[in-house]
Amino acid sequence: MIERVCIIGCGSIGSLYAAHLAKVAEVWAFVRRPEHAEALNRDGLRVSGTHQFHANLHASHDPARLPEFDLGIVSSKATQTTEAVRPVAHLFKKGAILSAQNGLGSEEIIADLAKTFVLRGTTFMSGTRHSDTHVQYELDTATWMGPFEPTSTPFAAVQEATDLISASGLKAVALQDARRRSGPSSSSMPRSTPSQR
């Protein structure tokens, strides 16, 4: 079971994942700046816009202070993948990491660094980050995810991550094959759960 999640890169998208997932799991944010971590630990995250609520979570800029995780979600810029993942790659040996960066090549970098199961991801939600502790949720759309084949990621890991994200109030779709550049056809897309409608 996924009980502890790390958000790697807490900009607008990372903040949306962090705040929502904090409703259903123990969430940590790995951030670059000490003051960002301090603000999140002190004030939590406020979500406004499409969803409105407040969430408490843990944050650190020091990888030595982080525990091991069941799931990581990388939401840094694709060009910063190596810099973002390398310091914490060893914390996912018994878990999986989702690339939610919408860029090419990120999964390969993550797999090389972390030596664990990797999930391909494409997210269509959007938000505006107003401060370290406030994000506005704008486009309420899904994250598509599937196995990254070179790491032999089981579909069960994809489904579990999808179920957790859906339970948090965000939309998520599990795909057997997430490599389609034009997106899944209606026949290949799984039926949505109530939280995805």
mmCIF file of C-alpha atoms in Angstrom:
data_model
loop_
_atom_site.group_PDB
_atom_site.id
_atom_site.type_symbol
_atom_site.label_atom_id
_atom_site.label_comp_id
_atom_site.label_asym_id
_atom_site.label_seq_id
_atom_site.Cartn_x
_atom_site.Cartn_y
_atom_site.Cartn_z
ATOM 1 C CA MET A 1 0.000 0.000 0.000
ATOM 2 C CA ILE A 2 1.096 3.561 -0.694
ATOM 3 C CA GLU A 3 1.269 5.297 2.664
ATOM 4 C CA ARG A 4 4.125 7.790 2.298
ATOM 5 C CA VAL A 5 4.564 10.039 -0.751
ATOM 6 C CA CYS A 6 7.318 12.461 -1.723
ATOM 7 C CA ILE A 7 6.669 15.348 -4.089
ATOM 8 C CA ILE A 8 9.917 16.254 -5.851
ATOM 9 C CA GLY A 9 9.598 19.833 -7.011
ATOM 10 C CA CYS A 10 6.841 21.844 -5.357
ATOM 11 C CA GLY A 11 5.895 24.461 -7.932
ATOM 12 C CA SER A 12 2.296 24.868 -9.061
ATOM 13 C CA ILE A 13 1.708 21.260 -10.169
ATOM 14 C CA GLY A 14 3.763 19.768 -7.340
ATOM 15 C CA SER A 15 1.866 21.885 -4.818
ATOM 16 C CA LEU A 16 -1.453 20.632 -6.184
ATOM 17 C CA TYR A 17 -0.334 17.016 -5.854
ATOM 18 C CA ALA A 18 1.105 17.645 -2.385
ATOM 19 C CA ALA A 19 -1.964 19.366 -0.952
ATOM 20 C CA HIS A 20 -4.477 16.888 -2.348
ATOM 21 C CA LEU A 21 -2.484 13.779 -1.490
ATOM 22 C CA ALA A 22 -1.990 15.033 2.068
ATOM 23 C CA LYS A 23 -5.678 14.207 2.554
ATOM 24 C CA VAL A 24 -5.058 10.489 2.030
ATOM 25 C CA ALA A 25 -1.357 9.833 2.732
ATOM 26 C CA GLU A 26 1.684 11.075 4.617
ATOM 27 C CA VAL A 27 3.179 13.626 2.232
ATOM 28 C CA TRP A 28 6.627 15.153 2.158
ATOM 29 C CA ALA A 29 7.864 17.814 -0.243
ATOM 30 C CA PHE A 30 11.509 17.879 -1.292
ATOM 31 C CA VAL A 31 12.299 21.502 -2.167
ATOM 32 C CA ARG A 32 15.442 23.476 -3.033
ATOM 33 C CA ARG A 33 15.156 26.412 -0.640
ATOM 34 C CA PRO A 34 15.299 26.141 3.186
ATOM 35 C CA GLU A 35 12.779 28.973 3.542
ATOM 36 C CA HIS A 36 10.337 27.112 1.277
ATOM 37 C CA ALA A 37 10.560 24.036 3.504
ATOM 38 C CA GLU A 38 10.157 26.154 6.630
ATOM 39 C CA ALA A 39 7.051 27.863 5.249
ATOM 40 C CA LEU A 40 5.412 24.568 4.281
ATOM 41 C CA ASN A 41 6.156 22.999 7.655
ATOM 42 C CA ARG A 42 4.844 26.049 9.464
ATOM 43 C CA ASP A 43 1.837 27.036 7.358
ATOM 44 C CA GLY A 44 0.970 24.046 5.181
ATOM 45 C CA LEU A 45 -0.570 24.596 1.755
ATOM 46 C CA ARG A 46 -3.680 26.570 0.872
ATOM 47 C CA VAL A 47 -5.528 25.600 -2.308
ATOM 48 C CA SER A 48 -7.930 28.076 -3.886
ATOM 49 C CA GLY A 49 -9.826 28.107 -7.164
ATOM 50 C CA THR A 50 -11.521 24.954 -8.446
ATOM 51 C CA HIS A 51 -10.894 23.254 -5.063
ATOM 52 C CA GLN A 52 -10.604 25.214 -1.828
ATOM 53 C CA PHE A 53 -9.026 23.746 1.300
ATOM 54 C CA HIS A 54 -5.948 23.772 3.530
ATOM 55 C CA ALA A 55 -3.496 20.877 3.941
ATOM 56 C CA ASN A 56 -0.668 20.121 6.345
ATOM 57 C CA LEU A 57 2.412 18.264 5.156
ATOM 58 C CA HIS A 58 6.125 17.797 5.805
ATOM 59 C CA ALA A 59 8.887 19.449 3.818
ATOM 60 C CA SER A 60 12.673 19.479 3.703
ATOM 61 C CA HIS A 61 15.484 20.791 1.518
ATOM 62 C CA ASP A 62 17.860 18.271 3.134
ATOM 63 C CA PRO A 63 17.606 14.716 1.749
ATOM 64 C CA ALA A 64 19.248 13.365 4.912
ATOM 65 C CA ARG A 65 16.106 14.340 6.828
ATOM 66 C CA LEU A 66 13.740 12.429 4.558
ATOM 67 C CA PRO A 67 12.424 8.899 5.222
ATOM 68 C CA GLU A 68 11.946 6.182 2.606
ATOM 69 C CA PHE A 69 8.879 6.478 0.379
ATOM 70 C CA ASP A 70 6.309 4.270 -1.315
ATOM 71 C CA LEU A 71 5.707 6.744 -4.144
ATOM 72 C CA GLY A 72 7.528 9.728 -5.568
ATOM 73 C CA ILE A 73 6.027 12.267 -7.955
ATOM 74 C CA VAL A 74 8.540 14.299 -9.934
ATOM 75 C CA SER A 75 7.029 17.617 -10.962
ATOM 76 C CA SER A 76 10.161 19.669 -11.523
ATOM 77 C CA LYS A 77 10.924 21.111 -14.950
ATOM 78 C CA ALA A 78 12.125 18.387 -17.301
ATOM 79 C CA THR A 79 15.471 20.159 -17.700
ATOM 80 C CA GLN A 80 15.970 19.934 -13.923
ATOM 81 C CA THR A 81 15.182 16.227 -13.545
ATOM 82 C CA THR A 82 18.710 15.089 -12.712
ATOM 83 C CA GLU A 83 19.266 17.903 -10.231
ATOM 84 C CA ALA A 84 15.909 17.267 -8.553
ATOM 85 C CA VAL A 85 15.980 13.470 -8.363
ATOM 86 C CA ARG A 86 19.627 12.588 -7.736
ATOM 87 C CA PRO A 87 19.725 13.643 -4.027
ATOM 88 C CA VAL A 88 16.666 11.520 -3.122
ATOM 89 C CA ALA A 89 16.862 8.669 -5.653
ATOM 90 C CA HIS A 90 17.913 6.135 -2.993
ATOM 91 C CA LEU A 91 14.707 6.704 -0.985
ATOM 92 C CA PHE A 92 12.454 4.815 -3.432
ATOM 93 C CA LYS A 93 14.116 1.381 -3.568
ATOM 94 C CA LYS A 94 10.944 -0.277 -2.268
ATOM 95 C CA GLY A 95 8.526 1.984 -4.111
ATOM 96 C CA ALA A 96 7.920 3.674 -7.449
ATOM 97 C CA ILE A 97 8.360 7.100 -9.008
ATOM 98 C CA LEU A 98 5.913 8.879 -11.313
ATOM 99 C CA SER A 99 7.245 11.409 -13.810
ATOM 100 C CA ALA A 100 4.545 14.079 -14.120
ATOM 101 C CA GLN A 101 6.662 16.484 -16.155
ATOM 102 C CA ASN A 102 5.168 16.215 -19.659
ATOM 103 C CA GLY A 103 8.653 16.174 -21.135
ATOM 104 C CA LEU A 104 10.629 13.660 -23.191
ATOM 105 C CA GLY A 105 13.427 11.673 -21.592
ATOM 106 C CA SER A 106 12.569 12.263 -17.939
ATOM 107 C CA GLU A 107 11.595 8.636 -17.282
ATOM 108 C CA GLU A 108 14.962 7.410 -18.558
ATOM 109 C CA ILE A 109 16.812 9.810 -16.255
ATOM 110 C CA ILE A 110 14.725 8.826 -13.241
ATOM 111 C CA ALA A 111 15.164 5.112 -13.955
ATOM 112 C CA ASP A 112 18.930 5.493 -14.264
ATOM 113 C CA LEU A 113 19.182 7.405 -10.986
ATOM 114 C CA ALA A 114 16.677 5.565 -8.808
ATOM 115 C CA LYS A 115 16.890 1.918 -9.920
ATOM 116 C CA THR A 116 13.234 1.374 -9.069
ATOM 117 C CA PHE A 117 9.848 1.123 -10.786
ATOM 118 C CA VAL A 118 9.071 4.199 -12.898
ATOM 119 C CA LEU A 119 5.664 5.336 -14.143
ATOM 120 C CA ARG A 120 5.169 7.369 -17.314
ATOM 121 C CA GLY A 121 2.914 10.327 -16.657
ATOM 122 C CA THR A 122 1.233 13.183 -18.462
ATOM 123 C CA THR A 123 -0.779 15.701 -16.500
ATOM 124 C CA PHE A 124 -3.382 18.053 -17.917
ATOM 125 C CA MET A 125 -4.252 19.920 -14.728
ATOM 126 C CA SER A 126 -2.917 23.421 -14.190
ATOM 127 C CA GLY A 127 -2.553 25.932 -11.428
ATOM 128 C CA THR A 128 -0.975 29.222 -10.413
ATOM 129 C CA ARG A 129 1.497 29.323 -7.570
ATOM 130 C CA HIS A 130 0.919 32.538 -5.631
ATOM 131 C CA SER A 131 3.457 31.835 -2.881
ATOM 132 C CA ASP A 132 5.332 28.994 -1.204
ATOM 133 C CA THR A 133 2.150 28.144 0.687
ATOM 134 C CA HIS A 134 -0.684 29.080 -1.715
ATOM 135 C CA VAL A 135 -1.592 27.518 -5.040
ATOM 136 C CA GLN A 136 -4.664 28.240 -7.165
ATOM 137 C CA TYR A 137 -6.182 25.186 -8.878
ATOM 138 C CA GLU A 138 -7.419 26.110 -12.350
ATOM 139 C CA LEU A 139 -7.803 23.296 -14.897
ATOM 140 C CA ASP A 140 -9.471 20.306 -13.220
ATOM 141 C CA THR A 141 -8.314 17.580 -15.608
ATOM 142 C CA ALA A 142 -6.626 14.206 -15.335
ATOM 143 C CA THR A 143 -3.153 12.778 -15.000
ATOM 144 C CA TRP A 144 -2.649 9.834 -17.377
ATOM 145 C CA MET A 145 -0.090 7.264 -16.279
ATOM 146 C CA GLY A 146 1.247 3.896 -17.314
ATOM 147 C CA PRO A 147 4.226 1.583 -16.860
ATOM 148 C CA PHE A 148 7.678 2.640 -18.000
ATOM 149 C CA GLU A 149 8.573 -0.577 -19.777
ATOM 150 C CA PRO A 150 12.369 -0.648 -19.257
ATOM 151 C CA THR A 151 11.881 -0.857 -15.464
ATOM 152 C CA SER A 152 9.332 -3.701 -15.768
ATOM 153 C CA THR A 153 6.850 -1.654 -13.775
ATOM 154 C CA PRO A 154 3.811 -3.813 -12.995
ATOM 155 C CA PHE A 155 0.439 -2.409 -13.978
ATOM 156 C CA ALA A 156 -0.680 -3.008 -10.386
ATOM 157 C CA ALA A 157 1.715 -0.236 -9.294
ATOM 158 C CA VAL A 158 0.175 2.113 -11.850
ATOM 159 C CA GLN A 159 -3.337 1.258 -10.705
ATOM 160 C CA GLU A 160 -2.455 1.794 -7.050
ATOM 161 C CA ALA A 161 -0.976 5.224 -7.773
ATOM 162 C CA THR A 162 -4.026 6.089 -9.877
ATOM 163 C CA ASP A 163 -6.390 5.030 -7.111
ATOM 164 C CA LEU A 164 -4.508 7.105 -4.531
ATOM 165 C CA ILE A 165 -4.516 10.240 -6.701
ATOM 166 C CA SER A 166 -8.222 9.765 -7.452
ATOM 167 C CA ALA A 167 -8.990 9.313 -3.752
ATOM 168 C CA SER A 168 -7.268 12.640 -3.063
ATOM 169 C CA GLY A 169 -9.792 14.518 -5.196
ATOM 170 C CA LEU A 170 -7.704 14.828 -8.353
ATOM 171 C CA LYS A 171 -8.465 13.025 -11.599
ATOM 172 C CA ALA A 172 -6.246 10.157 -12.745
ATOM 173 C CA VAL A 173 -6.395 7.488 -15.456
ATOM 174 C CA ALA A 174 -4.348 4.263 -15.528
ATOM 175 C CA LEU A 175 -3.235 3.103 -18.981
ATOM 176 C CA GLN A 176 -1.727 -0.236 -19.926
ATOM 177 C CA ASP A 177 0.343 1.606 -22.544
ATOM 178 C CA ALA A 178 1.059 5.297 -21.998
ATOM 179 C CA ARG A 179 3.379 5.701 -24.987
ATOM 180 C CA ARG A 180 0.733 6.909 -27.453
ATOM 181 C CA ARG A 181 1.751 10.393 -28.552
ATOM 182 C CA SER A 182 -1.762 11.363 -29.587
ATOM 183 C CA GLY A 183 -3.286 10.068 -26.355
ATOM 184 C CA PRO A 184 -5.379 6.990 -25.720
ATOM 185 C CA SER A 185 -8.317 6.113 -27.901
ATOM 186 C CA SER A 186 -11.708 5.772 -26.302
ATOM 187 C CA SER A 187 -11.458 1.993 -26.572
ATOM 188 C CA SER A 188 -8.110 1.882 -24.738
ATOM 189 C CA MET A 189 -9.060 4.219 -21.910
ATOM 190 C CA PRO A 190 -10.280 2.619 -18.705
ATOM 191 C CA ARG A 191 -13.665 3.464 -17.360
ATOM 192 C CA SER A 192 -13.570 6.339 -14.930
ATOM 193 C CA THR A 193 -14.311 5.981 -11.259
ATOM 194 C CA PRO A 194 -16.828 8.358 -9.654
ATOM 195 C CA SER A 195 -13.963 10.612 -8.605
ATOM 196 C CA GLN A 196 -12.832 10.903 -12.235
ATOM 197 C CA ARG A 197 -16.162 12.058 -13.648
#
